[in-house]
PDB file of C-alpha atoms in Angstrom:
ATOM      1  CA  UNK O   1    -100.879 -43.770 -11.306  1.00 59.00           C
ATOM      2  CA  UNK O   2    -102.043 -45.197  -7.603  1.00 61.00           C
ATOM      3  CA  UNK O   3     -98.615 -44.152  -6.367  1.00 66.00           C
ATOM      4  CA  UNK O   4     -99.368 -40.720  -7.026  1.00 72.00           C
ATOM      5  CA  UNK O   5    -102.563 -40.324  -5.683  1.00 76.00           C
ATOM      6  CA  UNK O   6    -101.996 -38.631  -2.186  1.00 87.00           C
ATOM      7  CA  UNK O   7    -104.874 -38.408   1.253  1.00 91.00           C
ATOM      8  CA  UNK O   8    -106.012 -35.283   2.713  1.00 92.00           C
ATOM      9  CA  UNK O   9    -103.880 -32.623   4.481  1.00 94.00           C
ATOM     10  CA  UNK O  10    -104.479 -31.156   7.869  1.00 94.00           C
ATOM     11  CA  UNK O  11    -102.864 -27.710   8.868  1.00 93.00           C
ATOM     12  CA  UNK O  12    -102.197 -26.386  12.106  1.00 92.00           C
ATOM     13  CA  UNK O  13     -99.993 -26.056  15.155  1.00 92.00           C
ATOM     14  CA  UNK O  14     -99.567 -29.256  17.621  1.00 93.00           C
ATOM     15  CA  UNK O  15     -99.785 -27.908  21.079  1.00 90.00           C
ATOM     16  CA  UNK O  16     -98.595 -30.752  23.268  1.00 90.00           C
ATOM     17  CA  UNK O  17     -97.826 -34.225  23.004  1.00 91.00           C
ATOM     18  CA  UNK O  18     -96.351 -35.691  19.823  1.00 93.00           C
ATOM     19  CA  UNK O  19     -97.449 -37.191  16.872  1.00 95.00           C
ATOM     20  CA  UNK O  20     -95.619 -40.026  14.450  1.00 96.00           C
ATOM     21  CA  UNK O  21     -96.394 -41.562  10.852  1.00 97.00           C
ATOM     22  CA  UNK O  22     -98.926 -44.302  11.687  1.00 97.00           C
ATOM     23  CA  UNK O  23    -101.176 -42.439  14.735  1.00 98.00           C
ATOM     24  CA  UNK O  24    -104.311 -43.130  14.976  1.00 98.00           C
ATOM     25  CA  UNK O  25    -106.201 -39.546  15.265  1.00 97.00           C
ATOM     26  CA  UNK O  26    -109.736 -38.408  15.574  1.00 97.00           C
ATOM     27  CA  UNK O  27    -110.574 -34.537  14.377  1.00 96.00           C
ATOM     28  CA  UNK O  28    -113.233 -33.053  16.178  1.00 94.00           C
ATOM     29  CA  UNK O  29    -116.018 -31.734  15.612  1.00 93.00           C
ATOM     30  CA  UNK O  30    -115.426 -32.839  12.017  1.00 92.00           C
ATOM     31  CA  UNK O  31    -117.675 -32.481   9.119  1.00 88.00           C
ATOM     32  CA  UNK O  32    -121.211 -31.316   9.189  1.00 87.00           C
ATOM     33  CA  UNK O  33    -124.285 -33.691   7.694  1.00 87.00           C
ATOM     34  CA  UNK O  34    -127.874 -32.396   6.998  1.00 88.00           C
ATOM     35  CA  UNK O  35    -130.664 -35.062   8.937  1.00 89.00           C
ATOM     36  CA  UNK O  36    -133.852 -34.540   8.741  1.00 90.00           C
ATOM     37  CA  UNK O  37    -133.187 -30.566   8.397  1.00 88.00           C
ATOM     38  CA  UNK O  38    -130.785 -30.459  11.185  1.00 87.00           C
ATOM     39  CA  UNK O  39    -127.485 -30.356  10.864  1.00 86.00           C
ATOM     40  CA  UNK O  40    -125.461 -32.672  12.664  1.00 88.00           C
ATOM     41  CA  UNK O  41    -121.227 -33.058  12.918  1.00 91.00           C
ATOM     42  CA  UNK O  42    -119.450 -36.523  12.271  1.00 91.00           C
ATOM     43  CA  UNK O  43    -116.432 -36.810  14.181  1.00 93.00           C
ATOM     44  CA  UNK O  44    -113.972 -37.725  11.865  1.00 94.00           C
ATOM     45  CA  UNK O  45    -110.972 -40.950  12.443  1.00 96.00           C
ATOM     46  CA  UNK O  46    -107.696 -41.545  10.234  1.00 97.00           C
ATOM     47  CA  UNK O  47    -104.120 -42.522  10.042  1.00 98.00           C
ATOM     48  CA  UNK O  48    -101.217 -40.077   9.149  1.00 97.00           C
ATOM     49  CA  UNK O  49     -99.574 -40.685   6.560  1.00 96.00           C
ATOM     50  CA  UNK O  50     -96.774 -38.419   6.625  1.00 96.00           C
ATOM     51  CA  UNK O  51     -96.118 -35.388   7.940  1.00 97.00           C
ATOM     52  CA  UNK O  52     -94.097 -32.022   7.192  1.00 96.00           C
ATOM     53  CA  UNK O  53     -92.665 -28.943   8.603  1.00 94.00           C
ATOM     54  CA  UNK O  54     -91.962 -26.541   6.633  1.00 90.00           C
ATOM     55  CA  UNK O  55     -90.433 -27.963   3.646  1.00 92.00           C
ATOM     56  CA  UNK O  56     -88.821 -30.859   5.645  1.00 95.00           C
ATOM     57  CA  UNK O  57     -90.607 -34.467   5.810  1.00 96.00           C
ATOM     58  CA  UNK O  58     -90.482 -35.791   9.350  1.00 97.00           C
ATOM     59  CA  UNK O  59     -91.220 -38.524  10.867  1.00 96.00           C
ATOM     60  CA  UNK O  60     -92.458 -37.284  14.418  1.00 96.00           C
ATOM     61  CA  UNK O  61     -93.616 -33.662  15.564  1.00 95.00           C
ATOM     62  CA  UNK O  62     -93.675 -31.923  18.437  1.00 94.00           C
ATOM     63  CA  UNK O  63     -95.401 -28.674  20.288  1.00 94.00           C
ATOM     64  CA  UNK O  64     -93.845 -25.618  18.028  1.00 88.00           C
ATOM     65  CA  UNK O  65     -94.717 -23.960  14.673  1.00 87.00           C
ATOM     66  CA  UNK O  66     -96.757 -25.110  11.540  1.00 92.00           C
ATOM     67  CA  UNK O  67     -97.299 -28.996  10.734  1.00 95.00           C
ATOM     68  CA  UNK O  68     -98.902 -30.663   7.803  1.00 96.00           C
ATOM     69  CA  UNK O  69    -100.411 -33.707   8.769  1.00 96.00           C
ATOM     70  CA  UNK O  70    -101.259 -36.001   5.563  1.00 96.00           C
ATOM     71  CA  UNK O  71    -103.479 -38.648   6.337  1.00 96.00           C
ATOM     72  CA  UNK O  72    -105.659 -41.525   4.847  1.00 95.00           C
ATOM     73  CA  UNK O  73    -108.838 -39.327   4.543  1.00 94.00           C
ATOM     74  CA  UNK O  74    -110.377 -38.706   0.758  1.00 90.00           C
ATOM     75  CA  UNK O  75    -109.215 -35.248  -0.236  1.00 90.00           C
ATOM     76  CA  UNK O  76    -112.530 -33.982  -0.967  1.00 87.00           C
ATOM     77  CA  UNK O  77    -113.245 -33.898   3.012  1.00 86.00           C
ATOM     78  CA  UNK O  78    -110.042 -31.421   3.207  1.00 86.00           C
ATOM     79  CA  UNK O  79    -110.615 -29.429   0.201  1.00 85.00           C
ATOM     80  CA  UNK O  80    -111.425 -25.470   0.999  1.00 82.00           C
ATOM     81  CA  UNK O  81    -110.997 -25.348   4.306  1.00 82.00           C
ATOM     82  CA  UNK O  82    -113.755 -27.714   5.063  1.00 83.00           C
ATOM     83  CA  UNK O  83    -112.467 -29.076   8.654  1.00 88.00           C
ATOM     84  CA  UNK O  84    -111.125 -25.173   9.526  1.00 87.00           C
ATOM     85  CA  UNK O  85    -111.852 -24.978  12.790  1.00 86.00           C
ATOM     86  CA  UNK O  86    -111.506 -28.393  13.756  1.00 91.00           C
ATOM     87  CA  UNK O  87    -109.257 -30.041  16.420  1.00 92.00           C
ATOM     88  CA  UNK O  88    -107.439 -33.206  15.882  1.00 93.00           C
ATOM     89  CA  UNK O  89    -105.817 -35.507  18.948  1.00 93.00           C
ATOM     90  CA  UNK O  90    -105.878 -38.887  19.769  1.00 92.00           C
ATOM     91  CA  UNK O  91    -109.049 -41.159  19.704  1.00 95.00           C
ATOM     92  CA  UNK O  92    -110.820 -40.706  22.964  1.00 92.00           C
ATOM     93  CA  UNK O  93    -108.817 -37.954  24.363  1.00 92.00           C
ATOM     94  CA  UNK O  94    -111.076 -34.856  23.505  1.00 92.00           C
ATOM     95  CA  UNK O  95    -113.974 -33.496  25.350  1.00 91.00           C
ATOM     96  CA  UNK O  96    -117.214 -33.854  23.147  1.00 91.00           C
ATOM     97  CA  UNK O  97    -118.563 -31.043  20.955  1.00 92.00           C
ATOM     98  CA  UNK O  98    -121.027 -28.748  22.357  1.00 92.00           C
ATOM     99  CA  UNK O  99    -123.516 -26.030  21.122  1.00 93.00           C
ATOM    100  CA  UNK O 100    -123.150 -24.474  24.677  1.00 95.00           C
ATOM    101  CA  UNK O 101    -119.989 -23.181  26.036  1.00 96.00           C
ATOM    102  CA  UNK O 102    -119.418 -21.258  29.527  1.00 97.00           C
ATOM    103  CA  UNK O 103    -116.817 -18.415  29.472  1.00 98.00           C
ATOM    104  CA  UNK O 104    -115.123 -16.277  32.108  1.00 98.00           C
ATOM    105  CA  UNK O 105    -115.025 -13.143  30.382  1.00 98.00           C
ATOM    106  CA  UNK O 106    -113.295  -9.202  29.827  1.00 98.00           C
ATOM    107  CA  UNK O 107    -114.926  -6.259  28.452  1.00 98.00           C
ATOM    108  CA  UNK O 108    -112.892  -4.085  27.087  1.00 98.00           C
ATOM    109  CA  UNK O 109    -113.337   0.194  28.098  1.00 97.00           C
ATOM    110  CA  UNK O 110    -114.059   0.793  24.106  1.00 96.00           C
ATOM    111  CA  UNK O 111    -113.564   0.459  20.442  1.00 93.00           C
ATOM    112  CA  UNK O 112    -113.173   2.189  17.593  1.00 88.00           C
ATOM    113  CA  UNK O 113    -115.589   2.746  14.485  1.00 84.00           C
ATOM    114  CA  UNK O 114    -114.972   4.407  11.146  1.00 80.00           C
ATOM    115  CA  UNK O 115    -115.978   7.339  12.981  1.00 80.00           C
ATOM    116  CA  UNK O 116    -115.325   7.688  16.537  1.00 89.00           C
ATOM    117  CA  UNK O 117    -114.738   5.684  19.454  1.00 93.00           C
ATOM    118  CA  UNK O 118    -117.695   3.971  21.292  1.00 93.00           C
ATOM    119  CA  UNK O 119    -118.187   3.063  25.180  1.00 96.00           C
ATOM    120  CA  UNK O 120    -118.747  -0.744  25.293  1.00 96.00           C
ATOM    121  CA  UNK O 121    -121.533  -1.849  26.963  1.00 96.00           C
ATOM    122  CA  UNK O 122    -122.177  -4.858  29.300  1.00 96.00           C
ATOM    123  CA  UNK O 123    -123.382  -7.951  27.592  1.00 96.00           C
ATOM    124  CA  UNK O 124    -127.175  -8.636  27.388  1.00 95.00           C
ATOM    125  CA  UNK O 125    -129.317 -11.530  27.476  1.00 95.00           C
ATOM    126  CA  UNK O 126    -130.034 -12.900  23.896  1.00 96.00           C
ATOM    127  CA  UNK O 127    -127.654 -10.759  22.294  1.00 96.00           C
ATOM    128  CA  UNK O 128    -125.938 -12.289  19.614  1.00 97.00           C
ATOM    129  CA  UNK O 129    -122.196 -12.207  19.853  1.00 98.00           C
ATOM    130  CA  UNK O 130    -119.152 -13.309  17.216  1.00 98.00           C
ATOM    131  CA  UNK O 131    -117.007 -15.831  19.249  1.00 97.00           C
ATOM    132  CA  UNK O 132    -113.606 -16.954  17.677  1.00 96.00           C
ATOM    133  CA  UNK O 133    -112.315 -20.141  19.739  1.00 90.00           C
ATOM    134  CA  UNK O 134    -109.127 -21.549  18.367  1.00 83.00           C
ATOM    135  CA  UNK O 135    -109.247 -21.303  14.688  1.00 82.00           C
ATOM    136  CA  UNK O 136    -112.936 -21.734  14.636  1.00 88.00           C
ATOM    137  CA  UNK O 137    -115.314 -19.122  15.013  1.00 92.00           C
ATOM    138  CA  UNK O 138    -119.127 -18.994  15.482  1.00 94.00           C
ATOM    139  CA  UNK O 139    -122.605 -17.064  16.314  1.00 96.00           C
ATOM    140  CA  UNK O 140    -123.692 -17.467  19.847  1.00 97.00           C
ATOM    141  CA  UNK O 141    -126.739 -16.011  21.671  1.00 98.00           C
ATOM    142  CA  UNK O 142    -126.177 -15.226  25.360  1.00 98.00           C
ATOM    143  CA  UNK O 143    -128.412 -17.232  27.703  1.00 98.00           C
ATOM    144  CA  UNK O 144    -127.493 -16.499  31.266  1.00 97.00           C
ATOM    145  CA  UNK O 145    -124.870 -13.847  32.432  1.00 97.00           C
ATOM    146  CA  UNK O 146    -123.502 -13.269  36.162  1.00 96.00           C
ATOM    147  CA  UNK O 147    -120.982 -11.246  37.132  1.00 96.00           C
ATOM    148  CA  UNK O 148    -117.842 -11.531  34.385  1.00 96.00           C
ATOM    149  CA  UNK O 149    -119.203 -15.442  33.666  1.00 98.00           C
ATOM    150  CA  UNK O 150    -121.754 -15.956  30.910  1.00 98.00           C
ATOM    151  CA  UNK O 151    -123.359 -19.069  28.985  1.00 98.00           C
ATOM    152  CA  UNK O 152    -123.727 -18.735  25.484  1.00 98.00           C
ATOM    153  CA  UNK O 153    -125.635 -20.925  23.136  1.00 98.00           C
ATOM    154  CA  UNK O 154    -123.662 -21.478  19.746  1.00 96.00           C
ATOM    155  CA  UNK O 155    -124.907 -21.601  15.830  1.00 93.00           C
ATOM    156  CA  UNK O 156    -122.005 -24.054  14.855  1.00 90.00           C
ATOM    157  CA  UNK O 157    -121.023 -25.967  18.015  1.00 91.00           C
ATOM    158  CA  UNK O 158    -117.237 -26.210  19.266  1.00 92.00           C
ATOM    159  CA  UNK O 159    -114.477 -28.734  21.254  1.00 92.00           C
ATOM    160  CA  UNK O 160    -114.415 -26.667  24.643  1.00 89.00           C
ATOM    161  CA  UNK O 161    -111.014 -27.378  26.171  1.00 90.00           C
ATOM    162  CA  UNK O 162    -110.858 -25.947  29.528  1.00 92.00           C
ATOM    163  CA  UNK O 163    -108.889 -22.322  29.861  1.00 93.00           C
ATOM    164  CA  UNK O 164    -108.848 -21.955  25.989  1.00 92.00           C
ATOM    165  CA  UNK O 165    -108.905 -17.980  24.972  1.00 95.00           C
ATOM    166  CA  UNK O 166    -111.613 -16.696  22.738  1.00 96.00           C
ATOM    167  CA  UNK O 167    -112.394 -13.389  21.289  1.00 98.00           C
ATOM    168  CA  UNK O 168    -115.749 -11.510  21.447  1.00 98.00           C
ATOM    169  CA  UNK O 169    -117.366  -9.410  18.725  1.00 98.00           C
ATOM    170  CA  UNK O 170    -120.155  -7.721  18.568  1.00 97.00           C
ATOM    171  CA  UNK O 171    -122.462  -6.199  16.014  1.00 95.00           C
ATOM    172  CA  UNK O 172    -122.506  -3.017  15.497  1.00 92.00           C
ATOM    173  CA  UNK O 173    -123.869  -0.870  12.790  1.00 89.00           C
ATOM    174  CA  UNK O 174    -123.473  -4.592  10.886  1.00 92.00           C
ATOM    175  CA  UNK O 175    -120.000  -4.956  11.354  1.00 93.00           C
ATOM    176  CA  UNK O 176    -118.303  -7.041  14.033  1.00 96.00           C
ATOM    177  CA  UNK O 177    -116.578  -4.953  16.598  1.00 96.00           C
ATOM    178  CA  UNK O 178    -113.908  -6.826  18.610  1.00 97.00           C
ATOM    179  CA  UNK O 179    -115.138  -6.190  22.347  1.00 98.00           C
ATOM    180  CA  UNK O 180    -113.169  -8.113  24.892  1.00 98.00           C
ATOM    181  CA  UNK O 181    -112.214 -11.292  25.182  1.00 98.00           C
ATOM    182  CA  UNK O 182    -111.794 -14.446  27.772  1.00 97.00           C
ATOM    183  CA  UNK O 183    -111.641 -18.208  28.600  1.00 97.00           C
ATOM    184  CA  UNK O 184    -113.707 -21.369  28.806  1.00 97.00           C
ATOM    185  CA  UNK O 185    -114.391 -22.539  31.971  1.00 96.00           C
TER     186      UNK O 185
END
């Protein structure tokens, strides 16, 4: 039946502000489209339909634990994970996606392999790093680097909110080694 048939669900944490049945929201970056052998990502606007906590339907949420935000969009765009990763607020209110972030950063004195522990080095120019910002997390080469600040050019591009904390990985005998972390700036 049409009654039954339900829109897809977001998951996440709200971490200010409020939402209520009947927002307006945009989810950035959103979902990714191949042009002309580029990929591109198509910011994403809907309606919430309901929302739940837990096993409780509300009617409004605010900042604090896990929320499931139904909304108008066709479940197929929610299905395995496929906007993981992405940030959802009101229409206008986000910064625009980038494929360049700059980050304020902390090296820590080591890690550990299966074998032994291993002095990290200082980043390096070009070196491909393993950046997790939020819930999403991406490939970035390092472009410039001064002092604890670097610029990184990323694979899948991100929603850079100021003084957000990321984590830095490294290869390393081809597994990613957690190395230090730090902030966008």
């Amino acid at each position: 039946e049409l009654s039954s048939l339900h829109g897809g669900v977001l998951g996440g944490a709200l971490r200010s502000g409020k939402l209520k049945i009947g927002d307006e929201i945009e989810i950035k970056p959103g979902y990714s489209v191949k042009r002309q052998n580029k990929i591109i990502y198509q910011t994403v606007k809907t309606k919430i339909v309901s929302l739940q906590k837990g096993n409780h339907k509300i009617t409004e949420a605010l900042p604090g634990g896990s929320l499931a935000i139904e909304t108008e969009l066709d479940p197929s765009l929610t299905k395995s994970d496929s906007l993981s990763g992405c940030i959802c607020s009101t229409p206008g209110t986000l910064p625009e996606i980038t494929e360049s972030i700059k980050i304020k950063f902390s090296l820590f004195d080591s890690f550990y392999t299966d074998e032994k522990e291993e002095k990290v080095s200082a980043l390096k120019a070009s070196e491909p790093l393993m950046l997790s910002v939020n819930t999403s997390t991406t490939i970035g080469l390092v472009t410039k680097i001064k002092n604890d600040e670097a610029e990184i050019a990323l694979k899948i591009p991100v929603v850079p909110l100021k003084g957000d904390s990321i984590g830095i990985a490294r290869n390393v005998k081809n597994h990613w080694r957690l190395i230090g972390f730090g902030e966008i700036i």
